[in-house]
Coordinates of C-alpha atoms and ligand atoms in Angstrom, one line a residue:
X91 CA -38.2 5.8 -5.1
X92 CA -37.2 8.8 -3.1
X93 CA -33.8 9.7 -1.7
X94 CA -31.9 8.8 1.4
X95 CA -32.2 12.1 3.2
X96 CA -34.4 10.6 5.9
X97 CA -32.2 7.5 6.2
X98 CA -29.4 7.5 8.8
X99 CA -26.7 4.9 9.1
X100 CA -25.5 3.0 12.1
X101 CA -22.2 1.2 11.8
X102 CA -21.3 -1.5 14.3
X103 CA -17.6 -1.5 15.1
X104 CA -17.5 -2.8 18.6
X105 CA -16.4 -6.3 18.1
X106 CA -13.0 -7.6 19.4
X107 CA -11.9 -9.0 16.0
X108 CA -10.6 -12.1 17.8
X109 CA -10.2 -14.2 14.7
X110 CA -7.8 -11.6 13.4
X111 CA -5.4 -11.6 16.4
X112 CA -2.7 -10.6 16.8
X113 CA -3.4 -7.8 14.2
X114 CA -6.4 -6.6 16.3
X115 CA -4.5 -6.7 19.6
X116 CA -3.7 -3.0 19.2
X117 CA -6.0 -1.9 16.4
X118 CA -9.8 -2.7 16.1
X119 CA -10.7 -4.6 13.0
X120 CA -12.4 -1.7 11.1
X121 CA -9.3 0.4 11.7
X122 CA -6.8 -2.0 10.2
X123 CA -5.1 -0.6 7.1
X124 CA -6.7 -2.1 4.0
X125 CA -5.3 -1.0 0.7
X126 CA -3.6 1.9 2.5
X127 CA -6.5 3.3 4.5
X128 CA -8.3 2.1 7.6
X129 CA -11.1 -0.3 6.5
X130 CA -13.8 2.0 7.9
X131 CA -12.8 4.6 5.3
X132 CA -13.8 2.3 2.4
X133 CA -17.2 1.7 4.1
X134 CA -17.9 5.3 4.9
X135 CA -17.0 6.4 1.4
X136 CA -19.6 4.0 0.0
X137 CA -22.2 5.2 2.5
X138 CA -21.5 8.8 1.5
X139 CA -21.6 8.0 -2.2
X140 CA -25.1 6.5 -1.7
X141 CA -26.4 9.8 -0.5
X142 CA -26.6 9.1 3.3
X143 CA -25.2 12.0 5.3
X144 CA -25.9 11.1 9.0
X145 CA -23.8 8.3 10.5
X146 CA -23.4 7.0 14.1
X147 CA -20.7 4.5 14.9
X148 CA -21.5 2.1 17.7
X149 CA -18.1 1.5 19.3
X150 CA -17.0 -0.6 22.2
X151 CA -13.6 -2.3 21.9
X152 CA -10.9 0.5 21.6
X153 CA -13.5 3.1 21.1
X154 CA -11.1 6.1 21.3
X155 CA -9.2 5.0 18.1
X156 CA -12.3 5.7 15.9
X157 CA -13.0 9.2 17.1
X158 CA -9.4 10.3 16.8
X159 CA -9.3 9.1 13.1
X160 CA -12.8 10.1 12.0
X161 CA -13.4 13.4 13.9
X162 CA -16.9 14.7 13.0
X163 CA -16.9 12.9 9.6
X164 CA -16.7 16.0 7.5
X165 CA -13.6 14.7 5.6
X166 CA -16.0 12.0 4.3
X167 CA -18.8 14.5 3.6
X168 CA -20.7 13.0 6.6
X169 CA -22.1 14.2 9.9
X170 CA -20.7 11.5 12.2
X171 CA -20.7 10.7 15.9
X172 CA -18.9 7.9 17.6
X173 CA -20.9 6.5 20.5
X174 CA -19.1 4.3 22.9
X175 CA -21.1 1.6 24.8
X176 CA -20.7 1.5 28.6
X177 CA -20.2 -2.3 28.1
X178 CA -20.4 -4.4 25.0
X179 CA -24.1 -4.5 24.1
X180 CA -23.9 -7.0 21.3
X181 CA -25.1 -6.3 17.8
X182 CA -28.8 -5.6 18.6
X183 CA -28.0 -3.6 21.8
X184 CA -25.3 -1.8 19.8
X185 CA -27.8 -0.8 17.1
X186 CA -30.3 0.5 19.7
X187 CA -27.7 2.4 21.7
X188 CA -26.2 4.1 18.6
X189 CA -29.7 4.9 17.2
X190 CA -30.6 6.7 20.4
X191 CA -28.0 9.4 19.4
X192 CA -29.9 10.2 16.2
X193 CA -32.2 13.2 15.8
X194 CA -36.0 12.6 15.2
X195 CA -35.7 13.5 11.5
X196 CA -34.7 10.0 10.5
X197 CA -37.5 7.4 10.1
X198 CA -35.3 4.7 8.5
X199 CA -32.0 3.3 9.9
X200 CA -29.5 1.5 7.7
X201 CA -27.3 -0.7 9.7
X202 CA -23.8 -1.9 8.7
X203 CA -21.6 -4.6 10.2
X204 CA -18.2 -2.7 10.2
X205 CA -16.2 -5.5 8.6
X206 CA -18.0 -6.1 5.3
X207 CA -16.6 -5.1 1.9
X208 CA -19.5 -5.0 -0.5
X209 CA -20.6 -3.6 -3.8
X210 CA -24.3 -3.8 -3.0
X211 CA -26.4 -1.0 -4.3
X212 CA -27.6 0.6 -1.0
X213 CA -30.3 2.6 -2.7
X214 CA -31.8 -0.7 -4.1
X215 CA -31.9 -2.2 -0.6
X216 CA -33.9 0.8 0.6
X217 CA -36.2 0.7 -2.4
X218 CA -37.0 -2.9 -1.8
X219 CA -37.6 -2.1 1.9
X220 CA -40.1 0.6 1.0
X221 CA -41.8 -1.4 -1.8
X222 CA -42.4 -4.3 0.5
X223 CA -43.5 -2.0 3.4
X224 CA -41.2 -4.1 5.5
X225 CA -40.3 -3.7 9.2
X226 CA -36.8 -4.6 8.3
X227 CA -35.0 -5.5 5.1
X228 CA -31.8 -7.6 5.0
X229 CA -29.2 -7.7 2.3
X230 CA -28.6 -11.4 1.6
X231 CA -25.8 -13.2 -0.4
X232 CA -25.1 -16.7 -1.4
X233 CA -21.9 -18.3 0.0
X234 CA -20.2 -21.7 -0.4
X235 CA -20.2 -22.3 3.4
X236 CA -23.3 -20.9 5.1
X237 CA -22.5 -22.4 8.5
X238 CA -20.2 -19.5 9.4
X239 CA -23.1 -16.9 8.9
X240 CA -26.7 -16.2 9.6
X241 CA -28.7 -18.4 7.3
X242 CA -31.8 -16.7 6.0
X243 CA -34.4 -18.6 3.8
X244 CA -37.0 -16.5 2.0
X245 CA -40.2 -17.3 0.1
X246 CA -40.9 -16.5 -3.6
X247 CA -41.8 -12.9 -2.7
X248 CA -38.5 -12.4 -0.8
X249 CA -40.2 -12.5 2.6
X250 CA -37.8 -13.9 5.3
X251 CA -39.1 -17.2 6.7
X252 CA -36.5 -17.9 9.3
X253 CA -33.2 -16.5 10.7
X254 CA -30.7 -19.2 11.8
X255 CA -27.5 -17.8 13.1
X256 CA -24.5 -20.1 12.5
X257 CA -26.5 -23.2 12.2
X258 CA -24.8 -26.6 11.5
X259 CA -27.5 -27.7 8.9
X260 CA -28.3 -24.6 6.9
X261 CA -31.5 -25.1 4.7
X262 CA -30.1 -22.7 2.1
X263 CA -26.8 -21.1 1.0
X264 CA -28.4 -17.7 1.3
X265 CA -27.0 -15.7 4.3
X266 CA -27.2 -12.5 6.1
X267 CA -24.7 -10.0 4.5
X268 CA -24.6 -7.8 7.6
X269 CA -26.5 -4.8 6.1
X270 CA -30.1 -4.0 7.1
X271 CA -32.7 -1.3 6.8
X272 CA -35.0 -0.9 9.8
X273 CA -38.1 1.2 10.4
X274 CA -37.1 3.4 13.2
X275 CA -39.9 2.1 15.5
X276 CA -38.5 -1.4 15.2
X277 CA -35.1 -0.2 16.4
X278 CA -36.8 1.7 19.3
X279 CA -38.4 -1.6 20.4
X280 CA -35.0 -3.3 21.0
X281 CA -34.4 -3.4 24.8
X282 CA -31.9 -1.1 26.4
X283 CA -29.5 -1.6 29.2
X284 CA -28.4 -5.1 28.4
X285 CA -26.6 -7.1 25.6
X286 CA -28.9 -8.1 22.7
X287 CA -28.0 -10.1 19.6
X288 CA -29.8 -8.8 16.6
X289 CA -29.2 -12.2 15.0
X290 CA -30.2 -14.5 17.8
X291 CA -32.9 -12.4 19.5
X292 CA -34.2 -9.5 17.5
X293 CA -34.7 -11.1 14.1
X294 CA -36.2 -14.4 15.4
X295 CA -38.4 -12.4 17.8
X296 CA -39.7 -10.2 15.0
X297 CA -40.5 -13.3 12.9
X298 CA -42.3 -14.9 15.9
X299 CA -44.5 -11.8 16.2
X300 CA -45.4 -11.9 12.5
X301 CA -43.3 -8.9 11.5
X302 CA -42.5 -8.4 7.8
X303 CA -38.8 -9.0 7.2
X304 CA -37.8 -8.7 3.6
X305 CA -34.6 -10.2 1.9
X306 CA -32.8 -8.3 -0.7
X307 CA -30.6 -10.9 -2.6
X308 CA -27.7 -9.5 -4.6
X309 CA -24.7 -11.1 -6.3
X310 CA -22.3 -8.1 -6.3
X311 CA -18.9 -8.3 -4.6
X312 CA -19.2 -9.3 -0.9
X313 CA -16.6 -10.3 1.7
X314 CA -16.5 -10.5 5.5
X315 CA -13.0 -9.5 6.5
X316 CA -13.1 -11.4 9.7
X317 CA -10.3 -13.9 9.2
X318 CA -6.7 -13.4 8.1
X319 CA -7.3 -15.1 4.7
X320 CA -10.3 -12.9 4.0
X321 CA -8.5 -9.8 5.2
X322 CA -5.6 -10.4 2.8
X323 CA -8.0 -11.2 0.0
X324 CA -10.1 -8.1 0.6
X325 CA -7.0 -5.9 0.6
X326 CA -5.8 -7.4 -2.7
X327 CA -9.2 -7.1 -4.3
X328 CA -9.3 -3.4 -3.4
X329 CA -5.9 -2.7 -4.8
X330 CA -6.7 -4.5 -8.0
X331 CA -10.1 -2.8 -8.4
X332 CA -12.0 -6.1 -7.9
X333 CA -13.7 -4.8 -4.8
X334 CA -15.4 -1.4 -5.1
X335 CA -14.2 1.7 -3.2
X336 CA -13.6 5.3 -3.8
X337 CA -11.1 5.6 -1.0
X338 CA -8.0 4.0 -2.6
X339 CA -5.0 6.2 -2.1
X340 CA -3.5 5.5 -5.5
X341 CA -4.3 4.1 -8.9
X342 CA -5.8 0.6 -9.3
X343 CA -3.1 -1.9 -10.3
X344 CA -1.1 -5.0 -9.3
X345 CA 0.4 -3.3 -6.3
X346 CA -0.1 -0.2 -4.1
X347 CA 2.9 1.6 -2.7
X348 CA 2.5 4.1 0.0
X349 CA 4.8 7.1 0.7
X350 CA 8.4 6.2 1.2
X351 CA 8.1 2.5 0.3
X352 CA 11.2 1.3 -1.6
X353 CA 11.8 -1.9 -3.6
X354 CA 15.0 -3.2 -5.0
X355 CA 15.1 -3.2 -8.8
X356 CA 15.1 -7.0 -9.0
X357 CA 12.2 -7.4 -6.5
X358 CA 8.6 -8.0 -7.7
X359 CA 5.2 -7.1 -6.3
X360 CA 2.0 -8.8 -7.6
X361 CA -1.6 -9.9 -7.1
X362 CA -2.7 -6.7 -5.3
X363 CA 0.1 -6.4 -2.8
X364 CA 0.2 -3.3 -0.5
X365 CA 3.4 -1.8 0.8
X366 CA 2.9 0.6 3.7
X367 CA 4.8 3.7 4.4
X368 CA 8.6 3.4 4.5
X369 CA 8.5 -0.4 3.8
X370 CA 11.7 -1.7 2.2
X371 CA 11.9 -4.9 0.0
X372 CA 15.3 -6.3 -0.8
X373 CA 16.9 -7.8 -3.9
X374 CA 15.3 -10.8 -5.6
X375 CA 12.3 -10.8 -3.2
X376 CA 8.7 -11.5 -4.4
X377 CA 5.6 -10.2 -2.5
X378 CA 2.4 -11.8 -3.8
X379 CA -1.1 -10.8 -2.8
X380 CA 0.1 -9.6 0.6
X381 CA -0.2 -6.7 3.0
X382 CA 3.1 -5.3 4.3
X383 CA 2.4 -2.7 6.9
X384 CA 4.2 0.6 7.7
X385 CA 7.9 0.5 8.4
X386 CA 8.3 -3.3 7.8
X387 CA 11.6 -4.5 6.2
X388 CA 11.8 -7.5 3.9
X389 CA 15.3 -8.8 3.2
X390 CA 16.8 -10.3 0.0
X391 CA 15.4 -13.4 -1.8
X392 CA 12.3 -13.5 0.4
X393 CA 9.0 -14.8 -0.8
X394 CA 5.8 -13.5 0.9
X395 CA 2.5 -15.0 -0.4
X396 CA -1.1 -14.1 0.9
X397 CA 0.3 -13.0 4.2
X398 CA 0.2 -10.0 6.5
X399 CA 3.5 -8.5 7.7
X400 CA 2.7 -6.2 10.7
X401 CA 4.1 -2.7 11.2
X402 CA 7.8 -2.6 11.9
X403 CA 8.3 -6.3 11.4
X404 CA 11.6 -7.6 9.9
X405 CA 11.9 -10.6 7.6
X406 CA 15.4 -12.0 7.1
X407 CA 17.0 -13.1 3.8
X408 CA 15.8 -16.3 2.0
X409 CA 12.8 -16.7 4.3
X410 CA 9.5 -17.9 2.9
X411 CA 6.2 -16.6 4.3
X412 CA 3.0 -18.3 3.1
X413 CA -0.6 -17.7 4.4
X414 CA 0.8 -16.4 7.7
X415 CA 0.4 -13.4 10.0
X416 CA 3.5 -11.7 11.4
X417 CA 2.6 -9.4 14.2
X418 CA 3.8 -5.9 15.0
X419 CA 7.6 -5.5 15.4
X420 CA 8.3 -9.3 15.0
X421 CA 11.8 -10.1 13.8
X422 CA 12.1 -13.3 11.7
X423 CA 15.7 -14.4 11.0
X424 CA 17.1 -15.6 7.7
X425 CA 16.2 -18.9 6.1
X426 CA 13.0 -19.5 8.0
X427 CA 9.7 -21.0 6.7
X428 CA 6.4 -19.7 7.9
X429 CA 3.4 -21.6 6.4
X430 CA -0.4 -22.1 6.4
X431 CA -2.0 -20.4 9.4
X432 CA 1.2 -19.5 11.4
X433 CA 0.7 -16.4 13.5
X434 CA 3.5 -14.7 15.3
X435 CA 2.6 -12.5 18.2
X436 CA 4.0 -8.9 18.5
X437 CA 7.5 -8.5 19.6
X438 CA 8.7 -12.2 19.1
X439 CA 12.2 -12.7 17.7
X440 CA 12.9 -15.8 15.6
X441 CA 16.6 -16.6 15.1
X442 CA 18.1 -17.4 11.7
X443 CA 16.7 -20.8 10.6
X444 CA 14.7 -20.9 13.8
X445 CA 11.3 -21.8 12.4
X446 CA 10.7 -24.3 9.6
X447 CA 7.4 -26.0 9.7
X448 CA 3.9 -26.2 8.1
X449 CA 0.6 -26.2 10.0
X450 CA -1.1 -24.1 12.7
X451 CA 0.7 -22.5 15.6
Ligands
GDD135 N1 -21.1 -1.8 18.9 C1 -20.9 -3.1 19.0 N2 -21.1 -3.8 20.2 N3 -20.6 -3.8 17.9 C2 -20.4 -5.1 17.9 C3 -20.5 -5.8 19.1 C4 -20.9 -5.1 20.3 O1 -21.0 -5.7 21.4 N4 -20.2 -7.1 18.9 C5 -20.0 -7.2 17.6 N5 -20.0 -6.0 17.0 C6 -19.8 -5.6 15.6 C7 -18.5 -6.1 15.0 O2 -17.5 -5.1 15.2 C8 -18.9 -6.3 13.5 O3 -18.7 -5.1 12.8 C9 -20.3 -6.7 13.6 O4 -20.8 -6.3 14.8 C10 -20.6 -8.2 13.4 O5 -19.8 -8.9 14.3 P1 -18.8 -10.1 13.8 O6 -18.1 -10.6 15.0 O7 -18.0 -9.7 12.6 O8 -19.9 -11.2 13.4 P2 -19.8 -12.4 12.4 O9 -19.1 -12.0 11.2 O10 -19.4 -13.6 13.1 O11 -21.4 -12.6 12.0 C11 -22.2 -11.5 11.6 O12 -21.9 -11.1 10.2 C12 -22.2 -12.1 9.2 C13 -21.9 -11.5 7.9 O13 -20.6 -11.2 7.8 C14 -23.7 -11.9 11.7 O14 -24.5 -10.7 11.5 C15 -24.1 -13.0 10.7 O15 -25.5 -13.2 10.7 C16 -23.7 -12.5 9.3 O16 -24.0 -13.5 8.3
MG136 MG1 -17.9 -10.4 10.6

């Protein structure tokens, strides 16, 4: 049903990524290294592969980091602009602000939350939008816990009945997957100059006024990388080829090693672990389904499971790290135990045996 040459993309990357602190203290969430490249690289590679050429990134938090990495987008085969907001405009305000930077040639705008790893067929979402003559079409997925998302019930024809953002009693497990197609006029009607939530204001307002919102339900791979557990899983899925991407800087396998990473002969890597540049893993250590960022050093007989070890961090011998986040440059001594939800803020030093507990911190 026609191509995507009159469809432009807006990618929202202005959020603070607060659930991923301390990793997002210095790096915005879409720029965190995931399977060796900033997350936004995986998303942009999928947008380009679908045939979209024109992209505007709506930035707010740490806006400068995006433009210095992405430039004009030509390395992705895209024509890309980063448009910083004067103040955070929310998701709806961010869409409007970014879309104002687009030329008149585009009559459809495809919007992406910048933290979603997904295998959805973008062309199929646009096809459904056109077939339904919709004002907006939303990619929807089914999840075990819909309370953390926008709940979106639809009727038999796929028409959206309601939009309930993070509701305690969701009437269905079908949720907003954070990817939309809008008719351009619908975006042009979003107010300017103030913060607007697309989820709490734009979608409910459109429904109240009788607009046609269509749901495109799909069951391909989908993950919001907003929490440490999801971030680690998304990285591991990319490395193992479970999550789709064409931006992986190496072959699909049980582990991805970037330039200069070294592991002792008796160490093992598994379950989609990534070792960043110049990482060192010592004798007898096991790194399972984890992300070890550039320059980190892991001692001997260490076990790291489903965790993130920040850039330049040091983990002492015999230490166990499970489901934890170790911030940039943290030094953890020998014989420590970091478990379930522990997060260590950048720069902290833990002496040998200085931390042994389970539970949140
Ligand atoms: N430009 C800009 N300005 N972007 C923003 C702003 C802003 O003020 N606030 C948030 N964003 C971006 C974030 O960077 C992210 O890419 C996207 O908007 C969504 O924000 P999140 O903070 O990740 O929202 P969420 O995950 O809690 O919920 C959203 O996504 C769910 C799917 O993962 C909602 O759209 C839910 O309805 C949806 O189910
Ligand atoms: Mg999110």
